[in-house]
Every structure is written in structure tokens, then in C-alpha cells.
């Protein structure tokens, strides 16, 4: 019997519906590892078979000892059945998740945590277990060096066409592991070309984008111990991350000859867009319900989910938030007034609108963002008369697939923008960096003209075997098609006229040059279309400076292999310093979606570069060795947000008087470059892909 190793905890993620006593892992030969659990830890249906199970599953496997400890009562945690879907948008589910997180956090050491997790794993809802256990590993000091596996590997049913699983099981049963070939997922499997919204399916249904949304909500939970929830500028990050998703979605819509997304402001009007997800929930043994065209939001009354909400109440919450913005103050639960300040007001609003435990007054301002998701998720069965579960809008892992997600979040973002409109405009002094001039910008890609972004389709493979239960062991790969761009390099020429070396923050954004009608933007509209590409510190010596920066170094994105990272258990020679912060490293926008699709003829864009004064930007902290490569969207673990400026600066506020377009907005430390985004409608196979 092997000695306990904290890496053993990661084995509990594998094959989430198989009992804990079934062998897991593939790094100890063909027989894997078996948790030697006390008989009292076995679920009731297996307890009489304890000795037989040990003989059947554990004889030839390496055994991991599980100590018997005093188990705290699970109580209401068991109220979410094992065959239900789980939703962070439901207050009942969030509350229960917070209870389970608290139990995991209170375990004295990793040995006790392993015992508690083994006991819970076969009793608790698999989705709930995965979420609560992941949050605990992410926040416990003694497990921070463990890398939580990609959700898509554990629950592939949330990301992959349901038809693939029958083929995958056949492949695993019949074809020897070394001879298996990837199962190809069609690029368009949810609708035909007759549905114009299907033009955006490559973005909405992208595995990496949906994994980003899931992982962000894992890093920033709504419930649990306050220390876990109250991360630096959490409410502002909720605003900015989703604002950037909407900006990117609108950019992609223009690439596909569609107008910007229409805000869902009238809750009584039919929703013209439909969505048929073609996904099955393996845990719930149900298909995700479709949302047909022209359905209306309705009052929700579902006792089973402890949800009773009228459409009018959702409107009332929105009106109260807007009233607070107009007054510039909110009221806490004690009746005290809190000012929505110039710098921290957006953070308070974010906590109110998302309605985390940090909201100063949930009773009054309600649960606007989450319950909007819930109302849309139950639009097909609001009173549970058909015994249906929620649609994809009810799950952070799938919500981005539905077109109505963007309509809802366009409405949410507009509320934030109304607050931003009340703030003082940035003055020239707040924007300029004295003595610093950006002289030139050039984008360089190998073998192509300057200032051209090249995009195309690429096929990639992901192993789903560890999320497929009760089947033959061995890898089962699926091959999916996603947008990709050719790697590129920025070359930025900057002059420092100051007598000494200066530090600056280089901020790079991209926006469409023209709106959907082909007209030049006004600044107040174009500023909401700028997508952040990168942000990094530069040292500027006196005189001319040339800055080069690879696209793969972006502080917005994480690379493909990290988005889809494997469950790498017991890796030899694992260095704690290298593994630390890895969970935050798993949070970030996918690198392959850094650049929008563009058009075959070349879509005109404007690349914006600004060098701001580092003295006004810096946050005094040491982040050496810390994963910060996607800090713009995800922050840095156990650290302050790495930029003192408001998120989205300098485009987060309305412009100063007299500024009507981007050119008038510029100060000497800024520059724009006309660029073209050219899409080549060809597909690169994995062996042809850029390295």
C-alpha cells in the first residue's frame, strides 16, 4: 500500500460517476490506483459487498490508503440528488455548494481532506462535488500546487455533440488503443445555414471560450467563506470580463455581416432567437432542453428548485440598481448610504449585480444577473409541469452557447455603462505621459504583408476518456474545428524625450474601423468595441526605443494546451514552485480566439497602442514566479489586481469635451494603425498546425 501523496486528490476527479473504489489513473501500469476506503465509507448499495469489491477491483492495483475520520453531517448537501443538473445561478445550489466548500476547507490536512472527499464523492451530486472540491483545492494553502483538470475532460457531455458518445464507446470497446483515430465533431452541428445566428456558432460553442467562462466562475465563486469570495476587485472583474466578451462577440458579428447584439431590455417581448443545443447531460440522463423562437420570459414557480420569481420583480431589481447609479449611492442592509466612488463604485456595483455574498444589500437589490439566467434557463418549463431541467443558460459551463446569453449580458453591461457615464471624463493630463511619444506601430507575421492578421480554421484533438464512465479504458480522442490565427509580433517605436529612463505600461487594443452600416464610428460607440489584446510593462531609455512583443505573450490569453490540460497525476519530479498558481493559469481567454475571424476580403480594423505612466499604474507587490499571463481577465492568485487603473482604461469612460472620434481622443503617447483581418476559409489538420 503506497503512502498518501497530495497528488492522489486529483484522482478523485477521474470518471466522476464511477465509484471511488474503481481503479483510477494510468501511470501505474494497466491496473492504476485504488482508494482503500473503509467499508463504512461505501454507499449503502455497495457496503455489503465490501470484501468482494476489494478482491474484484483492488487486487492488482496500487492501493492509496484512506484514513477513517469523524465525518461531519452532510445534511442539506444531499438535497441535490446525484442525477440532477447543478447550477451556480440557483440560490439553493449556490448555498449548498458553499456548505460543501466550507467542509472541505475545514479539513485539518490533505490526509483528512482525502478521507472527506472519498466519503462525499459517491454520495454528492457529481457536478456539485467537482465544483466544491475544485474551489477548495484552489484556495487551500496545502493544495495550491495541484492543477485542477480541464472540465471538458471530466464532463465532455457539456461541450460535445451527444452523438459522439455512442461512437466513442464503440471505438473504446472494439479498437485497440494504439489503433484508435480521433472522432471528428462537425463544425456546425446545432443549426443549418438557414439560421443566421449560426454564423457565430464557432464563437458561441467554442470549447475554449466556454471553458474560460466556467473556470472564471470557479476562481471567483459567489458563495463560501468570505475570504474565498472577497478577492481583490472581484466585482469590477465580473463587469470587465463580461464586457470584453460582449465586445468580442459584437466584433465577430460584424465579421459575419450581422449587426451588434440587441440588448434584452423588454422582458415581455418574444425572444426571436432560438437555440437547440444538441447536448445531453450524462449525470441527469436528460437532453438539455431547446429554447424555441419567440418565447417570452415568464414567472418562474418551481418548488423543487426553491425558485419563485415574477418577471416584474426582475424589472424592479434592475430599476433599483439604475436608481442607485443615478443617485451615486447604494443603501446597505443597515440603511446606511455607501457612495459609488469614482474608482471603487464599479466594484460595489459588480458585487450587487452578480449578487455574491459581498453584495451590501441582497434583499433590496436582489439577484439580477443570476435570476435573469434562471428565468431564461426555465423559459421552456417555468412551473415544472413537464418535469424538465434548465436549459444551457442555467449552467456556467454551457451558457455562452446560447445567443440569448449575449442579449442578456448586453443588458447587464449597459447598466454598468450607465454608471461609467456618471464618472468624470479623463483629462488630457490623466491620459498623456509627458515626454513619451509613440512613433510607429507594425504587426509582423511570417510570409505575409505587414499589418495583416491572418485567420483560418484549425482542427485539434482532445482526450475525453477520463470523463467517460463505465467503459473500456484507454484514450478516446475527439477532433474539433476552431478559429485560429497566424502567430504575429508587434513592433512598436517609442521616443522618450525625458532626461532619464522611464517605465511605462503598454496597452494594446483592437476595434473594427467601421460600424455595421460601413460608417465611421463616433468615439462614444467605438470605445465599447475595443477588445484588449495585451498589457505589459516596458522600460524606455532616453531617445528612440523599439518594443517587440509576440502575440503568444498576451496577458489576456492562455495557450491551447493549458485550456485543455490533462489530469496529470503523480508526475515525476513535479516542482512545487512550477505548479503553484496553476489554477489561476488555467483561467484566461483562449489564445486561439485572440483575434476575431475577419473576412475573406479583409476586415478593416484599428490597432491602438498606448504607453501610460507606470507610476500611475503600478501596484506595489512581488509577483515573481506567479502566474500572471492572463491577469487582465482573471487577476493573480492571492495578489492585488496588477494594474491600479480602472479596468478597460482608457476606454472605460465617455470622452472629454470636443472628442467625437478616435483621432481626436489621441494624445502623443497613443497611436493607431490601420490593420486588416483576413480570413482564409481553409482547415489546418493537427499535424499541419503552427507550433
XYZ file of C-alpha atoms in Angstrom, residues 242-645:
404
model
C -18.127 40.048 -19.390
C -17.863 43.466 -21.070
C -14.938 42.149 -23.087
C -16.882 39.023 -24.056
C -19.683 41.258 -25.397
C -17.174 43.468 -27.248
C -15.579 40.385 -28.802
C -18.960 38.941 -29.724
C -20.003 42.199 -31.406
C -16.685 42.278 -33.291
C -17.349 38.733 -34.521
C -20.892 39.706 -35.535
C -19.551 42.490 -37.739
C -17.114 39.995 -39.259
C -20.150 37.913 -40.250
C -22.245 40.767 -41.683
C -24.537 40.913 -38.660
C -25.401 43.959 -36.602
C -24.328 44.330 -32.991
C -26.243 42.293 -30.437
C -29.585 43.719 -29.342
C -29.930 44.263 -25.579
C -32.645 42.256 -23.848
C -34.347 45.276 -22.303
C -38.024 44.406 -22.728
C -38.728 41.329 -20.613
C -42.251 40.982 -22.040
C -41.320 40.780 -25.721
C -40.854 37.464 -27.541
C -37.211 36.457 -27.900
C -36.815 35.924 -31.628
C -33.622 33.852 -31.455
C -33.939 30.106 -30.788
C -31.307 27.654 -29.620
C -31.228 23.854 -29.884
C -28.076 22.739 -28.045
C -27.801 19.042 -29.104
C -26.205 18.252 -25.738
C -27.082 15.547 -23.230
C -26.416 15.714 -19.507
C -24.936 12.309 -18.696
C -25.392 12.853 -14.957
C -29.055 13.802 -15.266
C -29.733 11.388 -18.168
C -31.613 14.191 -19.896
C -31.061 16.259 -23.006
C -30.535 19.964 -22.455
C -33.922 21.450 -23.430
C -34.201 23.600 -26.526
C -35.394 27.188 -26.423
C -37.702 27.704 -29.401
C -38.138 31.012 -31.239
C -40.376 33.781 -29.895
C -40.735 32.516 -26.357
C -41.296 35.093 -23.614
C -39.806 35.286 -20.160
C -42.418 34.094 -17.683
C -42.905 33.994 -13.947
C -40.949 31.056 -12.532
C -42.520 28.900 -9.835
C -40.549 25.721 -9.270
C -40.788 24.385 -5.733
C -38.284 21.615 -6.497
C -35.605 24.261 -7.152
C -36.846 26.614 -4.422
C -37.354 29.307 -7.045
C -40.347 31.614 -7.185
C -39.788 34.795 -9.164
C -42.007 37.161 -11.121
C -40.818 38.973 -14.227
C -41.889 42.220 -12.545
C -39.518 41.524 -9.659
C -36.602 41.145 -12.055
C -37.534 44.536 -13.551
C -37.800 46.028 -10.083
C -34.275 44.916 -9.170
C -32.947 46.468 -12.367
C -34.770 49.728 -11.655
C -33.355 49.867 -8.130
C -29.807 49.433 -9.409
C -30.357 52.147 -12.019
C -31.799 54.443 -9.342
C -28.693 53.875 -7.217
C -26.497 54.776 -10.192
C -28.453 57.979 -10.759
C -28.105 58.942 -7.098
C -24.473 57.844 -6.907
C -25.130 55.862 -3.722
C -26.399 52.471 -2.594
C -28.069 51.503 0.670
C -26.732 48.623 2.752
C -28.808 46.274 4.916
C -28.448 48.621 7.908
C -29.947 51.511 5.941
C -26.578 53.247 5.650
C -25.541 55.056 2.481
C -22.474 53.868 0.520
C -21.067 56.146 -2.159
C -20.425 54.711 -5.615
C -16.988 56.267 -5.829
C -15.076 57.143 -8.968
C -12.685 54.214 -8.553
C -14.425 51.645 -6.358
C -18.067 52.222 -7.308
C -17.821 49.776 -10.205
C -16.610 47.073 -7.807
C -19.589 47.621 -5.499
C -21.977 47.531 -8.467
C -20.408 44.307 -9.747
C -20.996 42.627 -6.393
C -24.591 43.900 -6.343
C -25.473 42.878 -9.892
C -23.866 39.428 -9.727
C -25.208 39.217 -6.173
C -22.362 37.465 -4.433
C -22.148 37.309 -0.644
C -20.326 40.661 -0.953
C -23.483 42.489 -2.047
C -24.220 45.208 0.528
C -27.972 44.602 0.326
C -29.217 41.467 -1.433
C -32.708 41.825 -0.001
C -33.209 45.193 -1.711
C -31.120 44.971 -4.890
C -31.914 41.308 -5.403
C -30.196 38.769 -7.617
C -30.464 40.423 -11.019
C -27.762 38.725 -13.072
C -28.227 35.191 -11.759
C -32.019 35.182 -11.774
C -32.053 36.540 -15.316
C -30.079 33.447 -16.262
C -32.529 31.285 -14.301
C -35.618 32.834 -15.906
C -34.159 32.299 -19.377
C -32.969 28.801 -18.473
C -36.511 27.762 -17.457
C -38.326 29.597 -20.231
C -39.497 26.248 -21.668
C -40.949 24.952 -18.368
C -41.271 27.787 -15.831
C -43.617 25.947 -13.443
C -42.086 22.462 -13.715
C -45.264 20.947 -15.113
C -43.230 18.974 -17.670
C -40.547 17.956 -15.135
C -37.841 19.483 -17.333
C -34.465 20.653 -16.108
C -32.899 24.004 -17.037
C -31.515 24.878 -20.458
C -27.906 25.782 -21.221
C -28.382 29.309 -19.800
C -28.577 27.697 -16.353
C -25.006 26.409 -16.370
C -21.802 28.485 -16.401
C -20.169 25.705 -18.450
C -22.714 25.966 -21.281
C -24.375 29.408 -21.075
C -22.159 31.059 -23.697
C -23.518 28.682 -26.345
C -26.946 30.358 -26.425
C -27.425 33.597 -28.423
C -29.618 34.947 -25.614
C -26.580 34.914 -23.273
C -25.188 37.869 -25.222
C -28.501 39.705 -25.302
C -28.808 39.309 -21.524
C -25.238 40.373 -20.857
C -25.555 43.318 -23.257
C -28.366 44.480 -20.964
C -26.209 43.868 -17.856
C -23.263 45.701 -19.430
C -25.467 48.662 -20.317
C -26.245 49.082 -16.602
C -22.522 49.231 -15.857
C -22.036 51.711 -18.710
C -24.681 53.987 -17.230
C -22.569 54.135 -14.077
C -19.451 54.807 -16.143
C -21.285 57.676 -17.851
C -21.643 59.440 -14.479
C -17.876 59.481 -13.845
C -15.599 62.429 -14.619
C -14.057 62.264 -18.110
C -10.365 61.550 -18.305
C -8.455 64.795 -18.771
C -5.515 65.109 -21.138
C -3.203 65.000 -18.096
C -4.767 61.705 -16.985
C -4.151 60.232 -20.424
C -0.858 61.729 -21.556
C 2.623 60.621 -20.485
C 4.870 63.654 -20.631
C 7.869 63.220 -22.915
C 6.701 59.864 -24.299
C 5.644 59.632 -27.943
C 4.542 56.509 -29.806
C 6.069 56.980 -33.273
C 5.028 53.849 -35.128
C 3.232 50.502 -34.848
C 3.734 47.497 -37.084
C 2.281 43.995 -36.975
C 4.539 41.356 -38.490
C 3.589 37.784 -39.463
C 5.890 35.363 -41.238
C 5.452 35.297 -45.005
C 2.686 37.920 -45.157
C 2.333 41.670 -45.558
C 2.735 43.968 -42.576
C -0.300 44.945 -40.515
C -2.390 41.972 -41.598
C -3.861 39.459 -39.151
C -4.444 36.106 -40.831
C -7.150 33.752 -39.542
C -8.291 30.272 -40.590
C -9.867 27.076 -39.247
C -7.776 24.605 -37.309
C -8.570 21.097 -36.086
C -7.364 19.986 -32.652
C -7.655 16.804 -30.621
C -8.784 16.415 -27.008
C -8.823 13.182 -24.988
C -12.222 12.638 -23.348
C -11.592 9.194 -21.858
C -11.315 10.312 -18.246
C -14.806 11.746 -18.358
C -16.398 8.692 -19.941
C -17.560 6.266 -17.269
C -18.156 2.511 -17.225
C -16.325 1.714 -20.435
C -13.085 0.203 -21.688
C -10.007 2.096 -20.566
C -7.663 3.969 -22.856
C -7.643 7.276 -24.704
C -10.633 8.375 -26.761
C -9.887 11.486 -28.796
C -12.346 13.829 -30.434
C -11.274 16.238 -33.148
C -12.996 19.618 -33.240
C -12.626 22.622 -35.526
C -11.961 26.078 -34.114
C -10.860 29.506 -35.246
C -7.120 30.154 -35.240
C -4.763 32.929 -36.300
C -1.216 33.008 -37.567
C 1.212 33.998 -34.790
C 2.412 37.574 -35.085
C 4.695 40.126 -33.468
C 4.099 43.760 -32.540
C 6.886 46.187 -33.372
C 6.311 49.494 -31.567
C 8.612 52.506 -31.878
C 8.576 54.878 -28.905
C 10.561 58.030 -28.210
C 11.445 59.107 -24.674
C 12.305 62.812 -24.597
C 12.841 62.792 -20.833
C 16.406 63.074 -19.489
C 16.110 59.718 -17.676
C 14.897 56.182 -18.287
C 11.164 55.784 -17.753
C 8.859 52.859 -17.083
C 5.540 52.587 -18.870
C 2.603 50.263 -19.351
C 1.995 49.285 -22.964
C -1.746 48.814 -23.587
C -2.852 47.261 -26.873
C -6.457 47.184 -28.098
C -8.182 46.386 -31.387
C -11.529 47.608 -32.763
C -13.397 47.494 -36.085
C -12.749 50.607 -38.158
C -16.371 50.888 -39.347
C -19.775 50.088 -37.861
C -22.342 47.669 -39.357
C -23.517 50.258 -41.880
C -19.964 50.932 -43.075
C -19.819 54.340 -41.396
C -17.005 55.746 -39.282
C -17.635 55.325 -35.572
C -18.271 58.053 -33.084
C -15.869 57.611 -30.199
C -18.578 57.008 -27.606
C -19.708 53.944 -29.587
C -16.339 52.687 -30.808
C -14.848 52.713 -27.315
C -17.202 49.833 -26.401
C -15.915 47.812 -29.358
C -12.247 47.819 -28.328
C -11.022 44.389 -27.307
C -7.933 44.158 -25.139
C -5.081 42.221 -26.771
C -2.212 42.756 -24.351
C -0.852 44.820 -21.474
C 2.729 44.757 -20.207
C 5.449 46.870 -18.599
C 8.160 48.459 -20.744
C 11.458 50.187 -19.932
C 12.102 53.262 -22.080
C 15.635 54.572 -22.235
C 16.273 58.143 -23.312
C 15.746 58.577 -27.056
C 14.380 56.012 -29.509
C 13.102 52.637 -28.316
C 11.851 49.623 -30.267
C 9.455 47.300 -28.447
C 8.842 43.822 -29.843
C 6.199 41.546 -28.369
C 4.923 38.150 -29.541
C 1.177 37.541 -29.737
C 1.633 34.412 -27.622
C 2.770 36.579 -24.682
C -0.655 38.201 -24.287
C -1.808 38.926 -20.714
C -5.377 38.206 -21.811
C -4.989 34.651 -23.091
C -3.725 31.235 -22.107
C -2.294 28.734 -24.619
C -4.280 25.854 -26.067
C -2.539 23.166 -24.037
C -3.399 24.947 -20.788
C -7.036 25.409 -21.742
C -7.333 21.663 -22.354
C -4.691 20.469 -19.887
C -4.659 16.837 -18.890
C -5.232 15.387 -15.453
C -1.540 14.885 -14.820
C -1.336 12.800 -11.652
C 1.835 11.860 -9.778
C 4.091 13.393 -12.400
C 7.735 12.606 -11.591
C 9.898 15.440 -10.390
C 6.990 17.857 -10.121
C 8.326 21.157 -8.837
C 6.021 22.880 -6.351
C 7.180 26.339 -7.433
C 6.302 25.495 -11.032
C 2.895 24.067 -10.121
C 1.899 26.847 -7.727
C -0.635 29.284 -9.185
C -1.530 26.739 -11.877
C -5.249 27.012 -11.264
C -5.149 30.724 -11.998
C -3.006 29.853 -15.009
C -5.939 27.761 -16.172
C -8.121 30.877 -16.180
C -7.862 33.015 -19.296
C -9.308 33.700 -22.722
C -8.227 31.005 -25.219
C -5.228 32.008 -27.310
C -6.849 30.736 -30.495
C -9.632 33.353 -30.126
C -7.326 36.323 -29.502
C -8.028 37.731 -32.977
C -11.584 37.906 -34.422
C -12.391 35.968 -37.576
C -12.257 38.880 -40.006
C -13.471 38.487 -43.594
C -12.217 36.866 -46.787
C -11.744 40.267 -48.398
C -10.029 41.634 -45.274
C -11.873 43.439 -42.495
C -10.617 46.922 -41.656
C -9.578 47.374 -38.052
C -7.780 49.935 -35.911
C -4.965 48.782 -33.671
C -4.483 51.085 -30.693
C -1.298 51.322 -28.651
C -0.839 53.475 -25.568
C 2.131 53.859 -23.219
C 0.788 55.047 -19.868
C 2.800 56.308 -16.900
C 3.884 53.322 -14.823
C 3.953 55.453 -11.670
C 0.180 55.851 -12.015
C -0.339 52.205 -12.957
C 1.886 50.245 -10.608
C 0.749 48.070 -7.736
C 3.459 47.534 -5.141
C 3.724 43.764 -4.819
C 6.069 40.971 -5.787
C 4.675 38.697 -8.496
C 7.929 36.935 -9.413
C 7.216 33.323 -10.248
C 3.475 33.926 -10.100
C 1.210 33.036 -12.987
C 0.024 36.370 -14.327
C -0.130 35.720 -18.060
C -3.922 36.084 -18.136
C -4.144 38.645 -15.357
C -6.278 41.093 -17.332
C -9.366 38.848 -17.116
C -8.509 36.680 -14.122
C -6.328 38.667 -11.734
C -3.458 36.981 -9.875
C -3.885 34.383 -7.154
C -3.552 35.805 -3.630
C -2.397 39.140 -5.069
C -3.864 42.518 -5.920
C -5.080 43.136 -9.455
C -1.871 44.043 -11.332
C -2.992 47.456 -12.623
C -4.102 50.387 -10.473
C -6.093 51.931 -13.326
